Amino acid sequence: MTARRPSRRSLLAAASAVAATSGLAACSSSGAKDEQDLGYRSGDGSVTAFDETQRGEPVELAGDTLDGQTWDSADHRGQVVVVNVWASWCGPCAKEAPHLVALNKELKGDDVQLVGINFRESSVATGRAQAKTWGFVWPSIYDKSGTTSIAMQGKMTTQPSTAVLDRQGRIAAVVLGATTQSTLRGLIEDTLAEEGR
């Protein structure tokens, strides 16, 4: 797939993200053995942006959320959707969490939706408690088996990972590893500015 050249703002934000996350250890609060058992893979915060003409089919992501509801990406066509993969046992996820909370507070209107994927968590109760501790008030799909990676077309390969979906539900950009509020803001703004509304 041909990747488009990100805007200057996105490149600067991405560089900041790499610098901010390069020192993060690829270990969790529960230890390296647990991460290995869970298939843990860390990322370096690298950003890949995909040209509008080179994006794949719309993502078909759906599932039960930690709060007992259901969430389906098809219900959010016309919005830019930010999908974040996280887990309580993921150390870099904890470092990233305040950036996501700040971003969510900054988002206004109905043009952007944030959704989490609680990846290979031991239980719904554990995921729900961690989401509350970190201040995640947006929905998170509970994915104990890790099958959402198929729905996300194999592009979210680390914990954490974040994808920005365009208004048609296609993957416009992916960040592998912990990211920052400024990086995501730049990617969201670039996607919102596209003409394919």
Coordinates of N, CA, C and O in Angstrom, one line a residue, residues 71-156:
W71 N -21.1 -1.7 20.5 CA -20.5 -0.6 19.7 C -20.2 -1.2 18.3 O -19.7 -2.3 18.2
D72 N -20.6 -0.4 17.3 CA -20.4 -0.8 15.9 C -19.9 0.3 15.0 O -20.5 1.4 15.0
S73 N -18.8 0.1 14.4 CA -18.2 1.2 13.6 C -19.1 1.7 12.5 O -19.1 2.8 12.0
A74 N -20.0 0.8 12.0 CA -20.9 1.1 10.9 C -21.9 2.3 11.3 O -22.4 3.0 10.5
D75 N -22.1 2.4 12.6 CA -23.0 3.4 13.2 C -22.3 4.8 13.2 O -23.0 5.8 13.5
H76 N -21.1 4.8 12.9 CA -20.3 6.1 13.0 C -19.8 6.6 11.6 O -18.8 7.4 11.6
R77 N -20.3 6.1 10.5 CA -19.9 6.6 9.2 C -20.3 8.1 9.2 O -21.3 8.5 9.6
G78 N -19.4 8.9 8.6 CA -19.6 10.3 8.6 C -18.8 11.0 9.7 O -18.7 12.2 9.6
Q79 N -18.4 10.3 10.6 CA -17.5 10.8 11.7 C -16.1 10.3 11.5 O -15.8 9.3 10.8
V80 N -15.1 11.0 12.1 CA -13.8 10.5 12.2 C -13.7 9.8 13.5 O -14.1 10.3 14.5
V81 N -13.3 8.5 13.4 CA -13.2 7.6 14.6 C -11.8 7.4 15.0 O -11.0 7.0 14.1
V82 N -11.5 7.5 16.3 CA -10.2 7.2 16.8 C -10.3 5.9 17.6 O -11.0 5.9 18.6
V83 N -9.6 4.9 17.1 CA -9.6 3.6 17.8 C -8.3 3.3 18.5 O -7.2 3.4 17.9
N84 N -8.4 3.1 19.8 CA -7.2 2.9 20.7 C -7.2 1.5 21.3 O -8.1 1.2 22.0
V85 N -6.1 0.7 21.1 CA -6.0 -0.6 21.7 C -5.2 -0.4 23.0 O -4.1 0.2 23.0
W86 N -5.8 -0.9 24.1 CA -5.1 -0.7 25.4 C -5.4 -2.0 26.3 O -6.3 -2.8 26.0
A87 N -4.7 -2.1 27.4 CA -4.9 -3.1 28.4 C -4.3 -2.7 29.8 O -3.4 -1.9 29.8
S88 N -4.9 -3.2 30.8 CA -4.4 -2.8 32.2 C -2.9 -3.3 32.4 O -2.2 -2.7 33.1
W89 N -2.5 -4.4 31.7 CA -1.2 -5.0 31.9 C -0.1 -4.3 31.0 O 1.0 -4.7 31.1
C90 N -0.5 -3.3 30.3 CA 0.4 -2.7 29.3 C 1.0 -1.4 29.9 O 0.2 -0.4 30.0
G91 N 2.3 -1.4 30.2 CA 2.9 -0.3 30.8 C 2.8 1.0 30.0 O 2.4 2.1 30.4
P92 N 3.2 0.9 28.7 CA 3.1 2.1 27.8 C 1.6 2.7 27.7 O 1.4 3.8 27.5
C93 N 0.6 1.8 27.9 CA -0.8 2.2 27.8 C -1.0 3.2 29.0 O -1.7 4.2 28.8
A94 N -0.4 2.9 30.1 CA -0.6 3.8 31.3 C 0.0 5.1 31.1 O -0.5 6.2 31.5
K95 N 1.2 5.1 30.4 CA 1.9 6.4 30.1 C 1.0 7.2 29.1 O 1.0 8.5 29.1
E96 N 0.4 6.5 28.2 CA -0.4 7.2 27.1 C -1.7 7.7 27.6 O -2.3 8.7 27.1
A97 N -2.3 7.1 28.6 CA -3.7 7.3 29.1 C -4.0 8.8 29.3 O -5.0 9.3 28.9
P98 N -3.1 9.6 30.0 CA -3.5 11.0 30.2 C -3.6 11.8 28.9 O -4.4 12.7 28.8
H99 N -2.9 11.4 27.9 CA -3.0 12.1 26.6 C -4.3 11.8 26.0 O -4.9 12.7 25.4
L100 N -4.8 10.6 26.1 CA -6.1 10.3 25.5 C -7.2 11.0 26.3 O -8.2 11.5 25.7
V101 N -7.1 11.0 27.6 CA -8.1 11.8 28.4 C -8.2 13.2 28.0 O -9.2 13.8 27.8
A102 N -7.0 13.8 27.9 CA -6.9 15.2 27.5 C -7.5 15.4 26.1 O -8.2 16.4 25.8
L103 N -7.2 14.5 25.2 CA -7.7 14.6 23.8 C -9.3 14.5 23.8 O -9.9 15.3 23.1
N104 N -9.8 13.6 24.6 CA -11.2 13.5 24.6 C -11.9 14.7 25.1 O -13.0 15.1 24.7
K105 N -11.3 15.4 26.1 CA -11.9 16.6 26.7 C -11.8 17.7 25.6 O -12.7 18.6 25.6
E106 N -10.8 17.7 24.8 CA -10.6 18.7 23.7 C -11.6 18.5 22.6 O -12.0 19.5 21.9
L107 N -12.0 17.3 22.3 CA -12.9 17.0 21.1 C -14.2 17.6 21.3 O -14.8 17.5 22.4
K108 N -14.7 18.3 20.3 CA -16.0 19.0 20.5 C -16.9 18.6 19.3 O -16.4 18.4 18.2
G109 N -18.2 18.6 19.5 CA -19.2 18.4 18.4 C -19.3 16.9 18.1 O -18.8 16.0 18.9
D110 N -19.9 16.6 17.1 CA -20.2 15.2 16.7 C -19.3 14.7 15.6 O -19.6 13.6 15.0
D111 N -18.3 15.4 15.3 CA -17.4 15.0 14.1 C -16.4 13.9 14.5 O -15.9 13.3 13.6
V112 N -16.1 13.7 15.7 CA -15.0 12.8 16.1 C -15.6 11.9 17.3 O -16.2 12.3 18.2
Q113 N -15.3 10.6 17.1 CA -15.7 9.6 18.1 C -14.4 8.8 18.6 O -13.7 8.4 17.7
L114 N -14.2 8.7 19.9 CA -13.1 7.9 20.4 C -13.7 6.6 20.9 O -14.7 6.6 21.6
V115 N -13.0 5.5 20.6 CA -13.4 4.2 21.1 C -12.2 3.4 21.4 O -11.2 3.5 20.7
G116 N -12.3 2.6 22.5 CA -11.1 1.8 22.9 C -11.4 0.3 22.6 O -12.5 -0.1 22.3
I117 N -10.3 -0.4 22.5 CA -10.4 -1.9 22.4 C -9.6 -2.4 23.6 O -8.3 -2.2 23.7
N118 N -10.3 -3.0 24.6 CA -9.6 -3.5 25.8 C -9.1 -4.9 25.4 O -9.9 -5.9 25.4
F119 N -7.8 -5.0 25.2 CA -7.2 -6.1 24.5 C -6.7 -7.2 25.4 O -5.9 -6.9 26.3
R120 N -7.2 -8.4 25.3 CA -6.7 -9.6 26.0 C -6.7 -9.3 27.5 O -5.8 -9.7 28.2
E121 N -7.7 -8.7 28.0 CA -7.9 -8.4 29.4 C -8.4 -9.6 30.1 O -9.1 -10.4 29.5
S122 N -8.0 -9.9 31.4 CA -8.4 -11.1 32.1 C -9.9 -11.2 32.4 O -10.5 -12.2 32.4
S123 N -10.5 -10.0 32.5 CA -12.0 -10.0 32.8 C -12.5 -8.6 32.5 O -11.8 -7.6 32.5
V124 N -13.8 -8.6 32.3 CA -14.5 -7.3 32.1 C -14.4 -6.4 33.3 O -14.1 -5.2 33.2
A125 N -14.5 -7.0 34.5 CA -14.3 -6.2 35.7 C -13.0 -5.5 35.8 O -12.9 -4.4 36.2
T126 N -11.9 -6.3 35.4 CA -10.6 -5.7 35.5 C -10.5 -4.5 34.5 O -9.9 -3.5 34.8
G127 N -11.0 -4.7 33.3 CA -11.0 -3.7 32.3 C -11.8 -2.5 32.7 O -11.3 -1.3 32.5
R128 N -12.9 -2.7 33.2 CA -13.8 -1.6 33.7 C -13.1 -0.8 34.8 O -13.2 0.4 34.8
A129 N -12.5 -1.5 35.8 CA -11.8 -0.8 36.9 C -10.7 0.0 36.4 O -10.4 1.1 36.8
Q130 N -9.9 -0.5 35.4 CA -8.7 0.2 34.9 C -9.2 1.4 34.1 O -8.6 2.5 34.2
A131 N -10.3 1.3 33.3 CA -10.8 2.4 32.5 C -11.2 3.5 33.5 O -10.9 4.7 33.2
K132 N -11.8 3.2 34.6 CA -12.2 4.2 35.6 C -11.0 4.8 36.2 O -11.0 6.1 36.3
T133 N -10.0 4.1 36.5 CA -8.8 4.6 37.1 C -8.1 5.6 36.2 O -7.7 6.7 36.6
W134 N -8.1 5.3 34.9 CA -7.4 6.1 34.0 C -8.3 7.3 33.5 O -7.8 8.2 32.8
G135 N -9.6 7.2 33.8 CA -10.5 8.3 33.3 C -11.0 8.1 31.9 O -11.4 9.1 31.3
F136 N -11.1 6.9 31.5 CA -11.6 6.6 30.1 C -13.1 6.6 30.2 O -13.7 5.6 30.7
V137 N -13.8 7.6 29.7 CA -15.2 7.7 29.8 C -15.9 7.3 28.4 O -17.1 7.3 28.3
W138 N -15.1 7.1 27.4 CA -15.6 6.7 26.1 C -15.8 5.1 26.1 O -15.2 4.4 27.0
P139 N -16.5 4.6 25.2 CA -16.7 3.1 25.1 C -15.5 2.4 24.8 O -14.7 2.9 24.0
S140 N -15.3 1.2 25.4 CA -14.2 0.3 25.0 C -14.8 -1.1 24.8 O -15.5 -1.6 25.6
I141 N -14.5 -1.6 23.6 CA -14.9 -3.0 23.3 C -14.0 -4.0 24.1 O -12.8 -3.8 24.1
Y142 N -14.6 -5.0 24.7 CA -13.9 -6.0 25.5 C -13.5 -7.1 24.5 O -14.3 -7.7 23.9
D143 N -12.2 -7.3 24.3 CA -11.7 -8.3 23.4 C -10.7 -9.2 24.0 O -9.5 -9.1 23.9
K144 N -11.2 -10.2 24.8 CA -10.3 -11.1 25.5 C -9.5 -12.0 24.5 O -8.4 -12.4 24.8
S145 N -10.1 -12.4 23.4 CA -9.5 -13.3 22.5 C -8.5 -12.6 21.5 O -7.7 -13.3 20.9
G146 N -8.6 -11.3 21.4 CA -7.7 -10.6 20.5 C -8.1 -10.6 19.0 O -7.3 -10.3 18.1
T147 N -9.4 -10.9 18.8 CA -9.9 -11.1 17.4 C -10.1 -9.7 16.7 O -10.3 -9.7 15.5
T148 N -10.1 -8.6 17.4 CA -10.3 -7.3 16.8 C -9.2 -7.0 15.8 O -9.3 -6.1 15.0
S149 N -8.0 -7.6 16.0 CA -6.9 -7.4 15.1 C -7.3 -7.7 13.6 O -6.8 -7.0 12.7
I150 N -8.2 -8.6 13.5 CA -8.7 -8.9 12.1 C -9.6 -7.8 11.6 O -9.4 -7.4 10.5
A151 N -10.5 -7.3 12.5 CA -11.4 -6.2 12.1 C -10.6 -5.0 11.7 O -10.9 -4.2 10.8
M152 N -9.4 -4.8 12.4 CA -8.6 -3.6 12.2 C -7.6 -3.9 11.0 O -6.6 -3.2 10.9
Q153 N -7.8 -5.0 10.3 CA -7.1 -5.3 9.0 C -5.6 -5.5 9.3 O -4.7 -5.2 8.4
G154 N -5.2 -6.0 10.5 CA -3.9 -6.3 10.8 C -2.9 -5.1 10.9 O -1.7 -5.3 11.0
K155 N -3.4 -3.9 11.0 CA -2.6 -2.8 11.1 C -2.2 -2.3 12.5 O -1.4 -1.5 12.7
M156 N -3.0 -2.8 13.5 CA -2.7 -2.4 14.9 C -2.0 -3.6 15.6 O -2.7 -4.5 16.2

